[in-house]
Coordinates of C-alpha atoms in Angstrom, one line a residue:
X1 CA -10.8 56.9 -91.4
X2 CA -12.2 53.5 -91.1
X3 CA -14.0 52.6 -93.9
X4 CA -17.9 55.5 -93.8
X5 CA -16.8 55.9 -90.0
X6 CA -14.6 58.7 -88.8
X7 CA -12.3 58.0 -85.7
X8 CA -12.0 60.1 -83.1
X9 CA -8.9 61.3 -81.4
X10 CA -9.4 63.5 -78.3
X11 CA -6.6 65.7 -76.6
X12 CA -4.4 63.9 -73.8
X13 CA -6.4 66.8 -71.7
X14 CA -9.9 66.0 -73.0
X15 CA -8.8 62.2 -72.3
X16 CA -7.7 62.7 -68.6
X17 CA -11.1 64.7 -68.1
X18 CA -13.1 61.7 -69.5
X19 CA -11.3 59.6 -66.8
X20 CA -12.2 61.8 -63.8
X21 CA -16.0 62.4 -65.3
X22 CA -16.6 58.9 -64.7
X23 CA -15.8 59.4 -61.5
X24 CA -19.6 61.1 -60.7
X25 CA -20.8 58.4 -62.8
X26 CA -19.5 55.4 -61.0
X27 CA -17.9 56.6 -57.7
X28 CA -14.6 54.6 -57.5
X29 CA -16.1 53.3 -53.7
X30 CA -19.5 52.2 -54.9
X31 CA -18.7 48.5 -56.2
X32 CA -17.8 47.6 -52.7
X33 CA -21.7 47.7 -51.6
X34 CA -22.8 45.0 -54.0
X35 CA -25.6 42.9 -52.5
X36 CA -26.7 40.1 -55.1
X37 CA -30.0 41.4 -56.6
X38 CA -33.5 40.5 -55.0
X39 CA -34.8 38.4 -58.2
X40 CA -31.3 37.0 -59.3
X41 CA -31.4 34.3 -61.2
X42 CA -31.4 30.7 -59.7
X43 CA -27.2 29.4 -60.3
X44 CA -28.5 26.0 -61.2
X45 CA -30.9 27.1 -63.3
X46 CA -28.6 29.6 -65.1
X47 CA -25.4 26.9 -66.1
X48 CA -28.6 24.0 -66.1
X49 CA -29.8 26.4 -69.5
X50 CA -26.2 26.5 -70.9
X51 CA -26.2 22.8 -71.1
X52 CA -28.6 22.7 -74.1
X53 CA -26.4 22.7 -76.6
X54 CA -23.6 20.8 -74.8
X55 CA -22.8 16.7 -75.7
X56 CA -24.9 15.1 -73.7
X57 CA -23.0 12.6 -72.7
X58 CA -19.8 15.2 -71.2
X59 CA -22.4 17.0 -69.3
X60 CA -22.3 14.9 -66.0
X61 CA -18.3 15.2 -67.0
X62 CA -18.3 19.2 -66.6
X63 CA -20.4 18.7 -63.7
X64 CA -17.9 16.4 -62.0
X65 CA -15.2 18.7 -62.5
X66 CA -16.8 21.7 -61.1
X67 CA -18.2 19.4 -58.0
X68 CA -14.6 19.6 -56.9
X69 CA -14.5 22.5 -54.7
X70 CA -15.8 26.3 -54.5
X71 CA -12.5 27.2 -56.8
X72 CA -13.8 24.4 -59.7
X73 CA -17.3 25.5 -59.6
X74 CA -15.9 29.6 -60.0
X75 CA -13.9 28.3 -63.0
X76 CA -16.8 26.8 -65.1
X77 CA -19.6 29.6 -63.8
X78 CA -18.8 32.4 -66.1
X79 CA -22.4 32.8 -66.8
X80 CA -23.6 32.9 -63.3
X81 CA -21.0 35.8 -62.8
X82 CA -22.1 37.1 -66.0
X83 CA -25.6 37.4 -64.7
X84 CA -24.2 39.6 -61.3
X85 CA -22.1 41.7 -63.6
X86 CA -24.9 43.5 -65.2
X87 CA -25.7 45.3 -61.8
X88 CA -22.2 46.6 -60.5
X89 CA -21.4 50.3 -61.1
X90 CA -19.8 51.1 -64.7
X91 CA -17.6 54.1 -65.4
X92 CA -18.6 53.7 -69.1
X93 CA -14.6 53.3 -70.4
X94 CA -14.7 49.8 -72.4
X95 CA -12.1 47.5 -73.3
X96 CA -12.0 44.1 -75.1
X97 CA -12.8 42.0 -72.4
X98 CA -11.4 38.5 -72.2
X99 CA -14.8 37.8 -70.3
X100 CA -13.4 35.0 -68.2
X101 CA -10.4 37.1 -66.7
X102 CA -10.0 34.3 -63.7
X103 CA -6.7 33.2 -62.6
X104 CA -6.3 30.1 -64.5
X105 CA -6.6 31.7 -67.3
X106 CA -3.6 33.1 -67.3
X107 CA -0.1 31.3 -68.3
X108 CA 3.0 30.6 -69.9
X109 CA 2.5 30.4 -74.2
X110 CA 5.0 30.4 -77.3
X111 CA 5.1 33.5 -79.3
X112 CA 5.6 33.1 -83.0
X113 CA 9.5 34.0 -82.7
X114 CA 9.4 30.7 -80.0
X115 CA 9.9 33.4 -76.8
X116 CA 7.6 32.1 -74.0
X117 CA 5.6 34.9 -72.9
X118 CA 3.2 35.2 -69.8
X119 CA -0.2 36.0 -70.6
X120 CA -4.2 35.5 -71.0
X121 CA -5.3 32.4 -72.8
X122 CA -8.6 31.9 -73.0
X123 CA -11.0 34.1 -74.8
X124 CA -13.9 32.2 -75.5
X125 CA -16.6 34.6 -73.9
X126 CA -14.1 38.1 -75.2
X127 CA -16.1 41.3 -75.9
X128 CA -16.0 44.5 -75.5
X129 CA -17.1 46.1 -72.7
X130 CA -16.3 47.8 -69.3
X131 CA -12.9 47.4 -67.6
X132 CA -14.4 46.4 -64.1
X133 CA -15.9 43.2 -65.4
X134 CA -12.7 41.5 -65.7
X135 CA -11.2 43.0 -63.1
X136 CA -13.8 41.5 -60.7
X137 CA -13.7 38.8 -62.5
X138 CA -10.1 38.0 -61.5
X139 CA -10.1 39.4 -57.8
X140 CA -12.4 37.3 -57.0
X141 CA -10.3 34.2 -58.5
X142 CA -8.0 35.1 -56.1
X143 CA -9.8 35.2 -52.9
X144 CA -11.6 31.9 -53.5
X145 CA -8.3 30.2 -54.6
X146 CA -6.9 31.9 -51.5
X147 CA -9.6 29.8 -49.6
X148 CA -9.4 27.3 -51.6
X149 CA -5.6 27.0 -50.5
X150 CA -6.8 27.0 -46.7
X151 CA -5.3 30.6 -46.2
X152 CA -6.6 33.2 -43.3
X153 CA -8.6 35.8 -44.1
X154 CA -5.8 38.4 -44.5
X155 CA -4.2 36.7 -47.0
X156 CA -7.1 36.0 -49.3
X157 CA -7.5 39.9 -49.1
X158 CA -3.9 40.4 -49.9
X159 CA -4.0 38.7 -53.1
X160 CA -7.2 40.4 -54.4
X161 CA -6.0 43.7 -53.3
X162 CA -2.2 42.4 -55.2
X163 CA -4.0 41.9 -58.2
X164 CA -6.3 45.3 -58.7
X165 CA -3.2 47.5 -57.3
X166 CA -0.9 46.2 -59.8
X167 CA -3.5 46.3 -62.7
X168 CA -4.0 50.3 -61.3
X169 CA 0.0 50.8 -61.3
X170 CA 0.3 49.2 -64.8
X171 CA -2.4 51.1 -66.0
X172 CA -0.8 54.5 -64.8
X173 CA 2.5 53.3 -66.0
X174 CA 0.7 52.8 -69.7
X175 CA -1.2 56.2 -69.8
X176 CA 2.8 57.5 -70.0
X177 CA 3.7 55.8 -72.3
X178 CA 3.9 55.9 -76.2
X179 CA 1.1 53.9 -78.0
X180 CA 3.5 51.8 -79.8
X181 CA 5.4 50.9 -76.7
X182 CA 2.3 49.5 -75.4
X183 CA 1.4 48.0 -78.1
X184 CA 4.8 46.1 -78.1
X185 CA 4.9 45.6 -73.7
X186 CA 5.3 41.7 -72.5
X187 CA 6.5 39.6 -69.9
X188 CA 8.7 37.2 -70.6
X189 CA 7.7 34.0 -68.8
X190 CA 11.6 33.2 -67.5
X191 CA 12.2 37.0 -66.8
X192 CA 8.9 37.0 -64.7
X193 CA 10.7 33.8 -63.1
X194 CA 14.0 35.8 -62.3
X195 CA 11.9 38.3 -60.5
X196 CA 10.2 35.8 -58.5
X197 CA 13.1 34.3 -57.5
X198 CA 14.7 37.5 -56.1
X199 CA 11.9 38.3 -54.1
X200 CA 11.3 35.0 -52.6
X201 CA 14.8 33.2 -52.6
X202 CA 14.6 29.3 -52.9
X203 CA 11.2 29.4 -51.5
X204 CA 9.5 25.7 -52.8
X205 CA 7.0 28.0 -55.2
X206 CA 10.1 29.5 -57.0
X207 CA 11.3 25.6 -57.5
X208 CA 8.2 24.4 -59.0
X209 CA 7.6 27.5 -61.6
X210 CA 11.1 26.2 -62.8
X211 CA 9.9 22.9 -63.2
X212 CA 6.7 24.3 -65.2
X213 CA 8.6 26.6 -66.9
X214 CA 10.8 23.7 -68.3
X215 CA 7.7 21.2 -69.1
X216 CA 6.1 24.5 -71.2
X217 CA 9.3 24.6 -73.2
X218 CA 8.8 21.0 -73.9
X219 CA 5.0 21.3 -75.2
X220 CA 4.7 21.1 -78.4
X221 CA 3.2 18.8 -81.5
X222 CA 6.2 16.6 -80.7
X223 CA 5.0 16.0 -77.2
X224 CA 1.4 16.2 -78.2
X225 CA 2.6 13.1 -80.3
X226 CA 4.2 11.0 -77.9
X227 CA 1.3 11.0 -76.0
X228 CA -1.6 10.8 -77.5
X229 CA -0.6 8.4 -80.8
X230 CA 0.3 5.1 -81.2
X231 CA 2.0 3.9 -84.7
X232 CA -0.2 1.8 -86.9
X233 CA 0.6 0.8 -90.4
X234 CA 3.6 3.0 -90.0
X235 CA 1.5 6.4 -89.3
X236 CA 0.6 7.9 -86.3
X237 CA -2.7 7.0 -85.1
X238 CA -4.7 9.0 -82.0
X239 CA -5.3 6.6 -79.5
X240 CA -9.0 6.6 -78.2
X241 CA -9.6 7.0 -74.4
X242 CA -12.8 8.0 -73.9
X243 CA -15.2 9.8 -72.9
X244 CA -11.6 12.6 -72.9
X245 CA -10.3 10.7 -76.2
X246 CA -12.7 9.6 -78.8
X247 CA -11.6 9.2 -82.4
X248 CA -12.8 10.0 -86.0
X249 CA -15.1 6.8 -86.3
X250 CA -16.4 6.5 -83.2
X251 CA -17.3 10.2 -83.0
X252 CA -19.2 9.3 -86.4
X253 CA -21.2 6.5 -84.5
X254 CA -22.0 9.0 -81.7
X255 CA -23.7 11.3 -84.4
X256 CA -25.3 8.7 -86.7
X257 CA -23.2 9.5 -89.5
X258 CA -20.8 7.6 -91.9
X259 CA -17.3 7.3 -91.1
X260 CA -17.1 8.4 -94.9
X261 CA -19.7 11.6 -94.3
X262 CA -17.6 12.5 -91.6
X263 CA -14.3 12.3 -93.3
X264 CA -15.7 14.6 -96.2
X265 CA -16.9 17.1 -94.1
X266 CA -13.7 17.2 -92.1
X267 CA -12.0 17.9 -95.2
X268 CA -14.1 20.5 -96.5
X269 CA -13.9 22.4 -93.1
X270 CA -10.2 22.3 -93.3
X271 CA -10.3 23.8 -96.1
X272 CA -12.3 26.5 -94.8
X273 CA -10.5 27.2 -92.1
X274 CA -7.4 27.6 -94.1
X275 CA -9.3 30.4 -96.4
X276 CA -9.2 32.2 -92.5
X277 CA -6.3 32.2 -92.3
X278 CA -4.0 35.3 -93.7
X279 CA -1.5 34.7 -97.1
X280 CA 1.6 33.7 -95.5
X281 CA 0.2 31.3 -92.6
X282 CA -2.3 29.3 -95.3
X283 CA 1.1 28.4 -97.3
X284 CA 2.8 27.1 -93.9
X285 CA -0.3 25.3 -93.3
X286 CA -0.5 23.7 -96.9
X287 CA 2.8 21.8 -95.9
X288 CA 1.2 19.8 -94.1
X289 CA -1.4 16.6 -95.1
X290 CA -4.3 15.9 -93.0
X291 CA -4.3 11.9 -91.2
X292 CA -7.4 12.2 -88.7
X293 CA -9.2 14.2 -86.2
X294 CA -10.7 13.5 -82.6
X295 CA -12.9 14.6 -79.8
X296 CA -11.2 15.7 -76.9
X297 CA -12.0 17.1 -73.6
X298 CA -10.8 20.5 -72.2
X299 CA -10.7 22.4 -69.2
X300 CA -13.9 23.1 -66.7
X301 CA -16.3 25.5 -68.2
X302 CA -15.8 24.3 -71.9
X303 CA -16.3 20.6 -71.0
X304 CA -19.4 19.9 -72.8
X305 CA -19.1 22.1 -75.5
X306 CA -17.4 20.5 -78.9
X307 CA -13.7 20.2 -79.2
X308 CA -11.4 18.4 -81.8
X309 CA -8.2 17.5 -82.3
X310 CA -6.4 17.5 -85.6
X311 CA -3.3 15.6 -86.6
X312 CA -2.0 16.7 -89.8
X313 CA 2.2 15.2 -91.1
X314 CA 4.9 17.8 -92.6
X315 CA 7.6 16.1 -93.9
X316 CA 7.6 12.8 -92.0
X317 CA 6.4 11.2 -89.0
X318 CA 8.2 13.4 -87.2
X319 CA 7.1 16.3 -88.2
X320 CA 3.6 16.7 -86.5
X321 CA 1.0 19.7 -86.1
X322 CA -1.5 19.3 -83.6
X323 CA -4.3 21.8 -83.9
X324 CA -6.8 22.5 -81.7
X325 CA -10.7 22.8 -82.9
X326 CA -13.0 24.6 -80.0
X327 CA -16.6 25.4 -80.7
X328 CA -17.5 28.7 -79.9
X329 CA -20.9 30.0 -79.0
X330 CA -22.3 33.4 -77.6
X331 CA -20.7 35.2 -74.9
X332 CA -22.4 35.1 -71.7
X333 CA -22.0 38.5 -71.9
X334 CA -24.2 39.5 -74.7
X335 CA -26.9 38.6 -73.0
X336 CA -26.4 42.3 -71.2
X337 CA -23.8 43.6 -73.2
X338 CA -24.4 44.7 -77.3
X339 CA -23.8 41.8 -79.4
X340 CA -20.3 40.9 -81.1
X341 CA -19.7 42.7 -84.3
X342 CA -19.1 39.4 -85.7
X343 CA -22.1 36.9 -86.9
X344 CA -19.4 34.1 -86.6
X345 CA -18.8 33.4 -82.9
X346 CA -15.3 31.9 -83.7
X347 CA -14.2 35.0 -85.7
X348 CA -15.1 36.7 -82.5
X349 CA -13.3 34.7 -80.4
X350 CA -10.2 35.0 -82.8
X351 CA -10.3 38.6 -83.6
X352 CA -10.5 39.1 -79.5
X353 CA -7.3 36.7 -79.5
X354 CA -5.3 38.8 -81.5
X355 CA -6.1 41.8 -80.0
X356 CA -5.8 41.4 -76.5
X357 CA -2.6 39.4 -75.7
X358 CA 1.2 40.3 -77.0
X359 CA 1.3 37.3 -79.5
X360 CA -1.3 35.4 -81.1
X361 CA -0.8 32.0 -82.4
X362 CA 0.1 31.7 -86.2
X363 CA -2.4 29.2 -86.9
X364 CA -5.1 31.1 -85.3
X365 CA -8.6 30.5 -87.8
X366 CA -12.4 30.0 -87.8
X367 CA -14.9 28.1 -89.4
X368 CA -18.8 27.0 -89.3
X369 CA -19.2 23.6 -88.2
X370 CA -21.5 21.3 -90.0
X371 CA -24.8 21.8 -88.1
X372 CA -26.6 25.3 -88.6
X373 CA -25.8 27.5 -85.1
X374 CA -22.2 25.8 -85.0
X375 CA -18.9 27.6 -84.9
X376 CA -15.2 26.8 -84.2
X377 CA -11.9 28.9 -84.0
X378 CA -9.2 26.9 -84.6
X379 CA -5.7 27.0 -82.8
X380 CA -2.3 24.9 -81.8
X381 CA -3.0 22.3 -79.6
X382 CA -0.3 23.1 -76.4
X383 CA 2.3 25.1 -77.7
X384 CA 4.9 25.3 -75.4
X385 CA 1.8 26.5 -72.6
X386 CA 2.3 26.4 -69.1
X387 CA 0.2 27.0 -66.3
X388 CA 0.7 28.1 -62.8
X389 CA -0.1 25.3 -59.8
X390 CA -2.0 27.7 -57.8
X391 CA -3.0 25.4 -55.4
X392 CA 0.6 24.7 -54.0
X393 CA 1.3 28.2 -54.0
X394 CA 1.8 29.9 -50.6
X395 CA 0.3 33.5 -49.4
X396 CA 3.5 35.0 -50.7
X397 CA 3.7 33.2 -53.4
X398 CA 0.2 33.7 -54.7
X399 CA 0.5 37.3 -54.3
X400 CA 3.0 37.7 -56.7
X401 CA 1.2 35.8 -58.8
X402 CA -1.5 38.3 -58.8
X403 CA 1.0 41.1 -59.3
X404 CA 2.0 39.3 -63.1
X405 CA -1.9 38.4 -63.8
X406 CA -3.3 42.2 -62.5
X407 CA 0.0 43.9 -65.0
X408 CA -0.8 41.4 -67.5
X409 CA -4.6 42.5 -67.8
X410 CA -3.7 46.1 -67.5
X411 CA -1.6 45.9 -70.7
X412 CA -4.9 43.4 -72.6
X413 CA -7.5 46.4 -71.8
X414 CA -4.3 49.3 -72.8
X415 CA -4.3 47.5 -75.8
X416 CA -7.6 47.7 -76.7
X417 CA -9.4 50.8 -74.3
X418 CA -7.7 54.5 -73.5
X419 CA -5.4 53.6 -70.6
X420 CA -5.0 57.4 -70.1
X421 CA -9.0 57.5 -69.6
X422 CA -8.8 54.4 -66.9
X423 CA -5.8 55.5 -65.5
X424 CA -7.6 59.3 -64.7
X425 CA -10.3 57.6 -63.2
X426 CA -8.6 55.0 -61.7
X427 CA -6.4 57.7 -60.2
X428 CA -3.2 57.5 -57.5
X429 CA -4.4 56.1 -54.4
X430 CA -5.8 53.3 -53.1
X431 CA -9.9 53.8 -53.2
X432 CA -10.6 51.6 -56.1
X433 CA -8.0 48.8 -54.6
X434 CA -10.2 48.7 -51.3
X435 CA -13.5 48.4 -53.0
X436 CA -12.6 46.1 -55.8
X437 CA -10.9 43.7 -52.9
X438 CA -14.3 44.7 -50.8
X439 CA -16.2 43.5 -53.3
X440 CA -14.2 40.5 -54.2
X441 CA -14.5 38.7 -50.8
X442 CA -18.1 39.5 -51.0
X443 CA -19.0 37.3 -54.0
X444 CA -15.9 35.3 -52.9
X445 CA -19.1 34.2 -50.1
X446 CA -21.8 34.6 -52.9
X447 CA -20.0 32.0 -55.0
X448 CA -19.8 29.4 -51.9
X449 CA -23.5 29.9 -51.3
X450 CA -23.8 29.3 -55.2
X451 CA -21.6 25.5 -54.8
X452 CA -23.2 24.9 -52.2
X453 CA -26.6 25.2 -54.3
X454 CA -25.2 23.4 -57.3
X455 CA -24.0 20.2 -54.9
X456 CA -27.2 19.9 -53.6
X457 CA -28.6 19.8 -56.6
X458 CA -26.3 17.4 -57.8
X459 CA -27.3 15.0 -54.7
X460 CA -30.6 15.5 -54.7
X461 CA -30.9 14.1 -58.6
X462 CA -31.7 17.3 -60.4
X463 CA -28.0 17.4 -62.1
X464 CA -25.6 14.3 -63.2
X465 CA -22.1 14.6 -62.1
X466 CA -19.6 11.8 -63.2
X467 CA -16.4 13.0 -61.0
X468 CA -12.7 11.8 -61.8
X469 CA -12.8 12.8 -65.0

């Protein structure tokens, strides 16, 4: 029981007949005739709307960054995606989503007992709902990176069809297994290495993972220190570079406040978040004193919306914690999908954090912001995370890549859905693998249409881009 409601638990039969049911509701084949619908939304007017409650002055900022290439623009268009999901064929079997289950956002990240693990992280638009959404999600990734990298057509295929076979393998290998072995599955970032190397040798890809491998080790507050503070009056002091750096009193100028208001409120919001956090965690984090806070800018599709930093001192100067402070909002999914559980966007984003990957970050909290409509999850700022250079990787060397992100998403949804259920329906051969890559390459030539829509608008004056940024 679960609090007033009763949970279920069905036969392994009864759960292996759910799977293959779902098959006459949403033929495995099917997804691979999507056609965009006739009266889909405009791109540009759909991530135009999001920029509403975005800083107005890191909106031509997010624009710049997505003006890059196709790939860019595919990383900050969840909600243009979002917008297509809602008319794919479902098999009704739902999982927590990460919501944004694109390449990129997968990597290298420290586990509380300091192992570096491989594994989502980001889940700002998590919720639950149907498997296929985030597995389209990242098969297309991997045929517009594929482009993106200048590869023929039968390679950008290959990695799509790498990634959805090895999330179907996975799967099948989870429906075996024992719930608490799932629960406990990861891949370790080095081990994941090792393999990589034995398949490809000293190929150039193998050499650079090494090298990122050994810069995640390296991230942490300590590093986060060295570059981004400067000592003044013999404590460290964030060093403004904005618009990506701004600190604590000139982020009270931009909002008309007092640097004295500002300060206050900070406070009382830490204080808040540390009520989030569990017993244990909020007495590790009442070691350390607060010294200031800053703006800073992150990633492609979150430039825009609010992020902090906060610099808080253990026992000396050398003993930094950098958090991280992220606004979140509604998922673009809820605007198809039933609406989070959770009133507080960050709690959603945090419960869906802690859920869905092997390890979850200790300092993981929420808060509301200030402002009515304003929510934040808080996090470490960079520890010990690594990402992977997709765009140096070869055809080989991205389909192994796929291999770790399609396992790696297999185990999230195991986590959280009936892996025996998916697995059934998913079933032993290869007819979902051709349809999902099917339909990959097809909005793979949607999304280029879509860039190609968002530049022009860009030239022509309706959007600001600042680029370089």
């Amino acid at each position: 029981m679960s609090g007033d409601t009763a949970i279920e638990h069905p036969t392994l039969d009864e759960r292996v007949q759910e799977g293959r049911h779902a098959r006459k509701e949403a033929p495995r084949s099917s997804i691979a005739d999507w056609q965009p619908a006739p009266d889909r939304p405009d791109p540009v007017e759909t991530l135009d709307a999001q920029n509403g409650t975005r800083e107005p002055d890191l909106v031509p900022v997010r624009h710049g960054r997505m003006m890059v290439s196709p790939f860019t623009f595919y990383r900050g268009s969840a909600r243009v995606m979002a917008e297509d999901l809602r008319t794919i064929p479902r098999a009704g079997l739902d999982v927590q989503l990460c919501g944004d289950a694109h390449l990129s956002n997968f990597g290298a990240f420290a586990s509380p007992e300091r192992a570096l693990l491989f594994d989502l992280n980001d889940f700002d638009e998590t919720l639950p709902g149907p498997f296929e959404y985030d597995v389209a999600r990242l098969s297309v990734s991997f045929v517009v990176a594929a482009r993106n990298n200048g590869f023929v057509g039968a390679d950008q295929t290959a990695a799509a069809r790498a990634a959805v076979t090895a999330y179907r393998n996975a799967m099948a290998g989870f429906a075996g297994m024992r719930t608490l072995d799932v629960w406990y599955s990861r891949l370790d970032a080095d081990r994941l290495l090792e393999r990589a190397a034995a398949v490809a040798g000293p190929d150039p890809a193998v050499k650079r993972g090494r090298k990122s491998i050994r810069k995640a080790h390296a991230r942490n507050s300590m590093h986060a220190l060295s570059r981004l503070t400067e000592i003044v009056d013999g404590a460290p002091r964030i060093v403004s570079a904005p618009p990506v750096v701004v600190r604590s009193e000139e982020v009270a100028e931009i909002y008309g406040r007092t640097p004295e208001f500002v300060d206050e409120q900070v406070h009382a919001t830490l204080r808040a978040y540390r009520d989030s956090l569990v017993g244990n965690r909020r007495r590790l984090l009442e070691r350390f004193e607060y010294l200031e806070f800053a703006r800073k800018v992150v990633g492609v599709g979150s430039v825009g919306t609010r992020a902090w930093i906060v610099l808080l001192r253990g026992r000396d100067n050398g003993d930094p914690l950098f958090l991280q402070v992220k606004e979140a909002t509604r998922s673009v999914l809820e605007d198809h999908l039933p609406a989070s559980q959770f009133e507080q966007a960050g709690q959603r984003v945090v419960e869906g954090q802690r859920l869905m990957p092997a390890a979850s970050d200790v300092f993981l909290g929420w808060t509301k912001g200030i402002e009515e409509d304003r929510y934040y999850y808080w996090r470490q700022l960079k520890d010990m995370k690594g990402s992977a250079l997709v765009d140096e990787m070869d055809p080989r060397a991205l389909s192994f890549y796929a291999e770790a992100c399609g396992w790696t998403l297999a185990r999230a949804h195991a986590r959280s859905g009936d892996p025996v259920a998916i697995a059934s329906y998913l079933g032993a051969k290869s007819r979902f693998d051709r349809a999902m890559t099917a339909f990959a390459v097809t909005y793979a030539d949607q999304n280029e249409r879509d860039y190609e829509r968002f530049v022009t608008a860009v030239r022509e004056g309706r959007l600001e881009a600042r680029q370089g940024v």
